[in-house]
PDB file of C-alpha atoms and ligand atoms in Angstrom:
ATOM      1  CA  MET M  11      -0.154  -0.079   0.070  1.00 46.00           C
ATOM      2  CA  GLY M  12       3.172   2.137   0.646  1.00 47.00           C
ATOM      3  CA  ASP M  13       3.175   3.589  -3.410  1.00 54.00           C
ATOM      4  CA  GLU M  14      -0.710   4.040  -3.178  1.00 62.00           C
ATOM      5  CA  THR M  15      -1.293   6.834  -5.584  1.00 70.00           C
ATOM      6  CA  ARG M  16      -4.545   9.008  -5.068  1.00 79.00           C
ATOM      7  CA  SER M  17      -7.045   9.241  -7.750  1.00 92.00           C
ATOM      8  CA  LYS M  18      -9.976  11.616  -8.480  1.00 94.00           C
ATOM      9  CA  PHE M  19     -11.567   8.883 -10.091  1.00 97.00           C
ATOM     10  CA  LYS M  20     -13.868   6.327  -7.530  1.00 97.00           C
ATOM     11  CA  ARG M  21     -15.188   4.160 -10.626  1.00 98.00           C
ATOM     12  CA  ILE M  22     -13.890   3.576 -14.007  1.00 98.00           C
ATOM     13  CA  CYS M  23     -15.795   1.519 -16.769  1.00 98.00           C
ATOM     14  CA  VAL M  24     -13.519  -0.369 -18.724  1.00 98.00           C
ATOM     15  CA  PHE M  25     -14.552  -1.440 -22.142  1.00 98.00           C
ATOM     16  CA  CYS M  26     -12.244  -4.359 -23.608  1.00 97.00           C
ATOM     17  CA  GLY M  27     -12.325  -7.106 -25.753  1.00 97.00           C
ATOM     18  CA  SER M  28     -14.176 -10.303 -25.122  1.00 96.00           C
ATOM     19  CA  ASN M  29     -11.352 -12.121 -26.772  1.00 97.00           C
ATOM     20  CA  SER M  30      -7.744 -12.333 -25.779  1.00 98.00           C
ATOM     21  CA  GLY M  31      -5.951 -11.130 -28.741  1.00 98.00           C
ATOM     22  CA  ASN M  32      -3.391 -12.913 -30.567  1.00 98.00           C
ATOM     23  CA  ARG M  33      -0.375 -11.543 -28.635  1.00 98.00           C
ATOM     24  CA  THR M  34       0.379 -11.619 -25.108  1.00 98.00           C
ATOM     25  CA  VAL M  35       1.187  -7.723 -25.139  1.00 98.00           C
ATOM     26  CA  PHE M  36      -2.425  -7.265 -24.792  1.00 98.00           C
ATOM     27  CA  SER M  37      -3.333  -9.632 -21.825  1.00 98.00           C
ATOM     28  CA  ASP M  38      -0.194  -7.822 -20.244  1.00 98.00           C
ATOM     29  CA  ALA M  39      -1.577  -4.340 -20.819  1.00 98.00           C
ATOM     30  CA  ALA M  40      -4.982  -5.683 -18.901  1.00 98.00           C
ATOM     31  CA  PHE M  41      -3.642  -6.888 -15.916  1.00 98.00           C
ATOM     32  CA  ASP M  42      -1.100  -4.042 -15.973  1.00 98.00           C
ATOM     33  CA  LEU M  43      -4.396  -1.498 -15.894  1.00 98.00           C
ATOM     34  CA  GLY M  44      -5.797  -3.758 -13.373  1.00 98.00           C
ATOM     35  CA  ARG M  45      -3.087  -3.036 -11.030  1.00 97.00           C
ATOM     36  CA  GLU M  46      -2.765   0.677 -11.557  1.00 98.00           C
ATOM     37  CA  MET M  47      -6.476   0.977 -10.718  1.00 98.00           C
ATOM     38  CA  VAL M  48      -5.856  -1.126  -7.641  1.00 98.00           C
ATOM     39  CA  ASN M  49      -2.881   1.200  -6.432  1.00 97.00           C
ATOM     40  CA  ARG M  50      -5.188   4.454  -6.900  1.00 97.00           C
ATOM     41  CA  ARG M  51      -8.332   2.231  -5.137  1.00 97.00           C
ATOM     42  CA  ILE M  52     -10.389   2.547  -8.039  1.00 98.00           C
ATOM     43  CA  SER M  53     -13.120   0.397  -8.754  1.00 98.00           C
ATOM     44  CA  LEU M  54     -14.118  -1.267 -11.772  1.00 98.00           C
ATOM     45  CA  ILE M  55     -17.786  -1.277 -13.909  1.00 98.00           C
ATOM     46  CA  TYR M  56     -17.103  -3.657 -16.852  1.00 98.00           C
ATOM     47  CA  GLY M  57     -19.144  -6.082 -19.057  1.00 96.00           C
ATOM     48  CA  GLY M  58     -19.207  -8.848 -16.877  1.00 96.00           C
ATOM     49  CA  GLY M  59     -17.893 -12.273 -17.273  1.00 93.00           C
ATOM     50  CA  SER M  60     -14.643 -13.776 -17.665  1.00 95.00           C
ATOM     51  CA  VAL M  61     -14.166 -14.147 -21.658  1.00 97.00           C
ATOM     52  CA  GLY M  62     -10.936 -12.356 -22.879  1.00 97.00           C
ATOM     53  CA  LEU M  63      -9.412  -8.931 -21.581  1.00 98.00           C
ATOM     54  CA  MET M  64     -12.442  -8.791 -19.581  1.00 97.00           C
ATOM     55  CA  GLY M  65     -11.731 -11.820 -17.413  1.00 97.00           C
ATOM     56  CA  MET M  66      -8.404 -10.308 -17.124  1.00 97.00           C
ATOM     57  CA  ILE M  67      -8.854  -6.838 -15.624  1.00 98.00           C
ATOM     58  CA  SER M  68     -11.826  -8.316 -13.629  1.00 98.00           C
ATOM     59  CA  GLN M  69      -9.583 -10.718 -11.951  1.00 97.00           C
ATOM     60  CA  ALA M  70      -6.960  -8.140 -11.459  1.00 98.00           C
ATOM     61  CA  VAL M  71      -9.194  -5.525  -9.670  1.00 98.00           C
ATOM     62  CA  TYR M  72     -10.732  -8.232  -7.588  1.00 98.00           C
ATOM     63  CA  ASP M  73      -7.740 -10.038  -6.732  1.00 98.00           C
ATOM     64  CA  GLY M  74      -6.395  -6.587  -5.516  1.00 98.00           C
ATOM     65  CA  GLY M  75      -9.174  -6.015  -3.217  1.00 98.00           C
ATOM     66  CA  CYS M  76     -11.117  -3.201  -5.286  1.00 98.00           C
ATOM     67  CA  HIS M  77     -14.569  -3.387  -6.029  1.00 98.00           C
ATOM     68  CA  VAL M  78     -15.856  -4.631  -9.449  1.00 98.00           C
ATOM     69  CA  LEU M  79     -19.028  -4.354 -10.838  1.00 98.00           C
ATOM     70  CA  GLY M  80     -20.034  -6.704 -14.117  1.00 97.00           C
ATOM     71  CA  VAL M  81     -23.276  -4.983 -15.962  1.00 97.00           C
ATOM     72  CA  ILE M  82     -24.438  -7.971 -18.145  1.00 96.00           C
ATOM     73  CA  PRO M  83     -27.684  -8.030 -20.059  1.00 96.00           C
ATOM     74  CA  LYS M  84     -29.699 -10.933 -19.420  1.00 96.00           C
ATOM     75  CA  ALA M  85     -29.086 -13.011 -22.928  1.00 96.00           C
ATOM     76  CA  LEU M  86     -25.101 -12.960 -22.114  1.00 95.00           C
ATOM     77  CA  VAL M  87     -25.592 -14.205 -18.497  1.00 94.00           C
ATOM     78  CA  PRO M  88     -25.451 -18.223 -19.224  1.00 94.00           C
ATOM     79  CA  ILE M  89     -21.989 -19.164 -17.708  1.00 92.00           C
ATOM     80  CA  GLU M  90     -20.875 -21.093 -21.414  1.00 90.00           C
ATOM     81  CA  ILE M  91     -21.332 -17.557 -22.991  1.00 93.00           C
ATOM     82  CA  SER M  92     -19.264 -15.130 -20.947  1.00 94.00           C
ATOM     83  CA  GLY M  93     -18.069 -17.508 -18.319  1.00 94.00           C
ATOM     84  CA  GLU M  94     -18.138 -16.479 -14.177  1.00 93.00           C
ATOM     85  CA  THR M  95     -18.040 -13.237 -13.144  1.00 94.00           C
ATOM     86  CA  VAL M  96     -16.104 -11.649 -10.050  1.00 96.00           C
ATOM     87  CA  GLY M  97     -17.343  -9.060  -7.593  1.00 97.00           C
ATOM     88  CA  GLU M  98     -21.208  -7.691  -8.083  1.00 97.00           C
ATOM     89  CA  VAL M  99     -23.422  -8.433 -10.727  1.00 96.00           C
ATOM     90  CA  LYS M 100     -26.020  -6.557 -12.135  1.00 97.00           C
ATOM     91  CA  VAL M 101     -28.251  -7.996 -14.829  1.00 97.00           C
ATOM     92  CA  VAL M 102     -29.865  -5.660 -17.155  1.00 97.00           C
ATOM     93  CA  SER M 103     -32.152  -6.277 -20.015  1.00 97.00           C
ATOM     94  CA  ASP M 104     -30.536  -5.310 -23.137  1.00 96.00           C
ATOM     95  CA  MET M 105     -27.041  -3.697 -24.520  1.00 94.00           C
ATOM     96  CA  HIS M 106     -28.700  -0.179 -24.087  1.00 93.00           C
ATOM     97  CA  GLU M 107     -29.424  -0.389 -20.520  1.00 95.00           C
ATOM     98  CA  ARG M 108     -25.779  -1.917 -19.966  1.00 95.00           C
ATOM     99  CA  LYS M 109     -24.291   1.425 -21.590  1.00 93.00           C
ATOM    100  CA  ALA M 110     -26.786   3.400 -19.696  1.00 93.00           C
ATOM    101  CA  VAL M 111     -25.799   2.300 -16.281  1.00 95.00           C
ATOM    102  CA  MET M 112     -22.261   1.994 -17.090  1.00 95.00           C
ATOM    103  CA  ALA M 113     -22.481   5.732 -18.156  1.00 93.00           C
ATOM    104  CA  GLU M 114     -24.216   6.823 -15.206  1.00 93.00           C
ATOM    105  CA  GLN M 115     -22.231   4.804 -12.331  1.00 95.00           C
ATOM    106  CA  ALA M 116     -18.407   5.754 -14.096  1.00 97.00           C
ATOM    107  CA  ASP M 117     -16.310   8.722 -13.192  1.00 97.00           C
ATOM    108  CA  ALA M 118     -14.269   8.046 -16.342  1.00 98.00           C
ATOM    109  CA  PHE M 119     -14.023   5.510 -19.382  1.00 98.00           C
ATOM    110  CA  ILE M 120     -11.016   3.434 -20.765  1.00 98.00           C
ATOM    111  CA  ALA M 121     -10.879   1.239 -23.635  1.00 98.00           C
ATOM    112  CA  LEU M 122      -8.576  -1.359 -23.704  1.00 98.00           C
ATOM    113  CA  PRO M 123      -7.695  -2.942 -27.366  1.00 98.00           C
ATOM    114  CA  GLY M 124     -10.828  -4.702 -28.461  1.00 98.00           C
ATOM    115  CA  GLY M 125     -13.310  -5.422 -31.440  1.00 98.00           C
ATOM    116  CA  TYR M 126     -16.493  -4.244 -32.835  1.00 98.00           C
ATOM    117  CA  GLY M 127     -18.255  -4.326 -29.394  1.00 96.00           C
ATOM    118  CA  THR M 128     -15.178  -2.042 -27.721  1.00 98.00           C
ATOM    119  CA  MET M 129     -15.070   0.366 -30.362  1.00 98.00           C
ATOM    120  CA  GLU M 130     -19.058   0.610 -30.607  1.00 97.00           C
ATOM    121  CA  GLU M 131     -19.323   1.006 -26.573  1.00 96.00           C
ATOM    122  CA  VAL M 132     -16.016   4.028 -26.427  1.00 98.00           C
ATOM    123  CA  MET M 133     -17.202   5.463 -29.733  1.00 98.00           C
ATOM    124  CA  GLU M 134     -20.805   6.021 -27.918  1.00 96.00           C
ATOM    125  CA  MET M 135     -19.171   7.452 -24.715  1.00 96.00           C
ATOM    126  CA  ILE M 136     -16.727   9.826 -27.197  1.00 97.00           C
ATOM    127  CA  THR M 137     -20.392  11.121 -28.681  1.00 96.00           C
ATOM    128  CA  TRP M 138     -22.004  11.682 -25.853  1.00 94.00           C
ATOM    129  CA  SER M 139     -19.522  14.194 -24.254  1.00 95.00           C
ATOM    130  CA  GLN M 140     -19.362  15.575 -27.580  1.00 95.00           C
ATOM    131  CA  LEU M 141     -23.301  16.201 -27.265  1.00 94.00           C
ATOM    132  CA  GLY M 142     -22.939  17.016 -23.804  1.00 93.00           C
ATOM    133  CA  ILE M 143     -24.822  14.074 -22.218  1.00 92.00           C
ATOM    134  CA  HIS M 144     -21.650  13.758 -19.595  1.00 94.00           C
ATOM    135  CA  ASP M 145     -18.116  15.402 -19.432  1.00 94.00           C
ATOM    136  CA  LYS M 146     -16.226  12.529 -18.153  1.00 97.00           C
ATOM    137  CA  PRO M 147     -12.702  11.619 -19.317  1.00 98.00           C
ATOM    138  CA  ILE M 148     -12.477   8.876 -22.269  1.00 98.00           C
ATOM    139  CA  GLY M 149      -8.953   7.161 -22.733  1.00 98.00           C
ATOM    140  CA  LEU M 150      -7.649   5.062 -25.225  1.00 98.00           C
ATOM    141  CA  LEU M 151      -5.038   2.553 -24.219  1.00 98.00           C
ATOM    142  CA  ASN M 152      -3.164   2.309 -27.210  1.00 98.00           C
ATOM    143  CA  VAL M 153      -1.253  -1.350 -26.459  1.00 98.00           C
ATOM    144  CA  ASP M 154       1.622  -1.412 -28.779  1.00 98.00           C
ATOM    145  CA  GLY M 155      -0.103   0.709 -31.232  1.00 98.00           C
ATOM    146  CA  TYR M 156      -3.532  -0.918 -31.713  1.00 98.00           C
ATOM    147  CA  TYR M 157      -5.567   2.293 -31.622  1.00 98.00           C
ATOM    148  CA  ASN M 158      -2.886   4.126 -34.221  1.00 98.00           C
ATOM    149  CA  SER M 159      -5.238   3.914 -36.946  1.00 98.00           C
ATOM    150  CA  LEU M 160      -8.240   5.036 -35.468  1.00 98.00           C
ATOM    151  CA  LEU M 161      -6.426   8.015 -33.789  1.00 98.00           C
ATOM    152  CA  GLU M 162      -5.298   8.826 -37.356  1.00 98.00           C
ATOM    153  CA  LEU M 163      -9.106   8.577 -38.667  1.00 98.00           C
ATOM    154  CA  PHE M 164     -10.102  10.974 -35.840  1.00 98.00           C
ATOM    155  CA  ASP M 165      -7.022  13.505 -37.149  1.00 98.00           C
ATOM    156  CA  LYS M 166      -8.515  12.764 -40.402  1.00 98.00           C
ATOM    157  CA  GLY M 167     -11.864  14.075 -39.497  1.00 98.00           C
ATOM    158  CA  VAL M 168     -10.427  17.202 -37.967  1.00 98.00           C
ATOM    159  CA  HIS M 169      -8.671  17.787 -41.118  1.00 98.00           C
ATOM    160  CA  GLU M 170     -11.899  17.479 -43.407  1.00 98.00           C
ATOM    161  CA  GLY M 171     -13.948  19.344 -41.055  1.00 98.00           C
ATOM    162  CA  PHE M 172     -15.895  16.407 -39.421  1.00 98.00           C
ATOM    163  CA  ILE M 173     -14.717  16.841 -35.805  1.00 98.00           C
ATOM    164  CA  LYS M 174     -13.805  20.434 -33.922  1.00 97.00           C
ATOM    165  CA  PRO M 175     -10.179  20.543 -32.891  1.00 97.00           C
ATOM    166  CA  ALA M 176     -11.934  21.070 -29.573  1.00 97.00           C
ATOM    167  CA  CYS M 177     -13.839  18.119 -29.646  1.00 97.00           C
ATOM    168  CA  ARG M 178     -10.515  16.062 -31.063  1.00 98.00           C
ATOM    169  CA  HIS M 179      -9.371  16.667 -27.191  1.00 98.00           C
ATOM    170  CA  ILE M 180     -12.447  14.538 -25.700  1.00 98.00           C
ATOM    171  CA  VAL M 181     -10.173  11.408 -26.843  1.00 98.00           C
ATOM    172  CA  ILE M 182      -7.123  10.964 -24.433  1.00 98.00           C
ATOM    173  CA  SER M 183      -4.850   8.206 -25.555  1.00 98.00           C
ATOM    174  CA  ALA M 184      -1.380   6.803 -23.808  1.00 98.00           C
ATOM    175  CA  THR M 185       0.666   3.436 -24.484  1.00 98.00           C
ATOM    176  CA  ASN M 186       0.539   2.598 -20.849  1.00 98.00           C
ATOM    177  CA  ALA M 187      -1.841   2.553 -18.094  1.00 98.00           C
ATOM    178  CA  ASN M 188       0.174   4.847 -15.565  1.00 98.00           C
ATOM    179  CA  GLU M 189       0.492   7.338 -18.054  1.00 98.00           C
ATOM    180  CA  LEU M 190      -3.368   7.556 -19.455  1.00 98.00           C
ATOM    181  CA  LEU M 191      -4.604   7.423 -15.916  1.00 98.00           C
ATOM    182  CA  ALA M 192      -2.567  10.316 -15.482  1.00 97.00           C
ATOM    183  CA  LYS M 193      -3.381  12.482 -18.786  1.00 98.00           C
ATOM    184  CA  MET M 194      -7.092  11.440 -17.570  1.00 98.00           C
ATOM    185  CA  GLU M 195      -6.692  13.055 -14.573  1.00 97.00           C
ATOM    186  CA  LEU M 196      -5.967  16.420 -15.677  1.00 97.00           C
ATOM    187  CA  TYR M 197      -8.662  16.353 -18.464  1.00 97.00           C
ATOM    188  CA  THR M 198     -10.819  19.394 -18.872  1.00 95.00           C
ATOM    189  CA  PRO M 199     -13.193  19.559 -21.646  1.00 91.00           C
ATOM    190  CA  LEU M 200     -12.641  22.245 -24.126  1.00 91.00           C
ATOM    191  CA  HIS M 201     -15.526  21.928 -26.510  1.00 88.00           C
ATOM    192  CA  LYS M 202     -18.793  23.279 -26.518  1.00 87.00           C
ATOM    193  CA  GLN M 203     -21.181  20.894 -25.444  1.00 85.00           C
ATOM    194  CA  VAL M 204     -24.218  20.379 -28.435  1.00 88.00           C
ATOM    195  CA  ALA M 205     -26.799  20.987 -26.088  1.00 89.00           C
ATOM    196  CA  PRO M 206     -26.430  21.443 -22.327  1.00 84.00           C
ATOM    197  CA  ARG M 207     -26.276  19.107 -20.151  1.00 80.00           C
ATOM    198  CA  GLN M 208     -29.359  19.676 -18.059  1.00 80.00           C
ATOM    199  CA  SER M 209     -31.388  19.595 -21.450  1.00 84.00           C
ATOM    200  CA  TRP M 210     -30.608  15.999 -21.723  1.00 81.00           C
ATOM    201  CA  GLU M 211     -33.614  13.261 -20.442  1.00 68.00           C
ATOM    202  CA  ILE M 212     -32.043  11.972 -17.337  1.00 52.00           C
ATOM    203  CA  ALA M 213     -33.615   8.632 -18.889  1.00 51.00           C
ATOM    204  CA  GLU M 214     -31.127   8.945 -21.431  1.00 51.00           C
ATOM    205  CA  VAL M 215     -28.177   7.975 -18.771  1.00 52.00           C
ATOM    206  CA  LEU M 216     -29.957   5.789 -16.213  1.00 46.00           C
TER     207      LEU M 216
HETATM  208  P1  LIG O 172     -15.814  -6.978 -28.419  1.00 97.55           P
HETATM  209  O1  LIG O 172     -14.403  -5.878 -28.530  1.00 97.55           O
HETATM  210  O2  LIG O 172     -16.405  -7.258 -30.185  1.00 97.55           O
HETATM  211  O3  LIG O 172     -15.036  -8.462 -27.917  1.00 97.55           O
HETATM  212  O4  LIG O 172     -16.443  -6.772 -27.746  1.00 97.55           O
HETATM  213  C1  LIG O 172     -16.399  -6.709 -26.296  1.00 97.55           C
HETATM  214  C2  LIG O 172     -17.665  -6.294 -25.689  1.00 97.55           C
HETATM  215  O5  LIG O 172     -18.907  -6.906 -26.355  1.00 97.55           O
HETATM  216  C3  LIG O 172     -17.708  -5.952 -24.524  1.00 97.55           C
HETATM  217  O6  LIG O 172     -17.643  -5.041 -23.378  1.00 97.55           O
HETATM  218  C4  LIG O 172     -19.009  -6.845 -24.235  1.00 97.55           C
HETATM  219  O7  LIG O 172     -20.383  -5.802 -24.153  1.00 97.55           O
HETATM  220  C5  LIG O 172     -19.498  -7.403 -25.296  1.00 97.55           C
HETATM  221  N1  LIG O 172     -19.463  -8.846 -25.391  1.00 97.55           N
HETATM  222  C6  LIG O 172     -18.956  -9.682 -26.261  1.00 97.55           C
HETATM  223  N2  LIG O 172     -19.112 -11.059 -26.258  1.00 97.55           N
HETATM  224  C7  LIG O 172     -19.391 -11.166 -24.750  1.00 97.55           C
HETATM  225  C8  LIG O 172     -19.448 -12.288 -24.181  1.00 97.55           C
HETATM  226  N3  LIG O 172     -19.453 -13.473 -24.453  1.00 97.55           N
HETATM  227  N4  LIG O 172     -19.651 -12.020 -22.577  1.00 97.55           N
HETATM  228  C9  LIG O 172     -20.007 -10.443 -22.528  1.00 97.55           C
HETATM  229  N5  LIG O 172     -19.756  -9.265 -23.081  1.00 97.55           N
HETATM  230  C10 LIG O 172     -19.634  -9.701 -24.086  1.00 97.55           C
END
């Protein structure tokens, strides 16, 4: 506990692959992020289950003695689909409710490498920030350049006039968990929200 670092985040939602990827660098990164969260006493919110990188990060945070909340749609609950979930489990009706619960409960969001599911989840949180539904930090853990081409696409979006430069600032990225968390701690939104926070129905994020 001697090297414990204080964090302003109490709960971080981590989106990540339901697969582990083909190289150990990805599982190493999931365990490392879990340890960095434990060092800062940050709880985990994630998609539930033990498949792929989801299982690794949840085990690392749980073993470190921090709270783990798995938010899992009822269709994915069967053990043969998602595996055992460590910690607390909240069963929700569908994917929309899952994301809304995650968005409401978390102080910040991190995407580890993953596939379509991970990309869709983190993109939704980016667009919700742009719209003004939330103003929580969003980090891409760019393990071994996994997200380079996505980050380049965002830069192209700015260059071609589809993403405002201030909105590009919504996406924080770093190659390791320690640096990513440090950058996320310092995040302050630069963009003007499309619509003020109070104008969004509360049901939108509950
Ligand atoms: P992907 O990045 O495509 O592997 O998808 C990861 C996301 O999809 C997770 O955060 C979950 O929301 C969902 N997902 C896909 N497969 C499963 C599964 N077997 N168990 C739980 N969640 C899953």
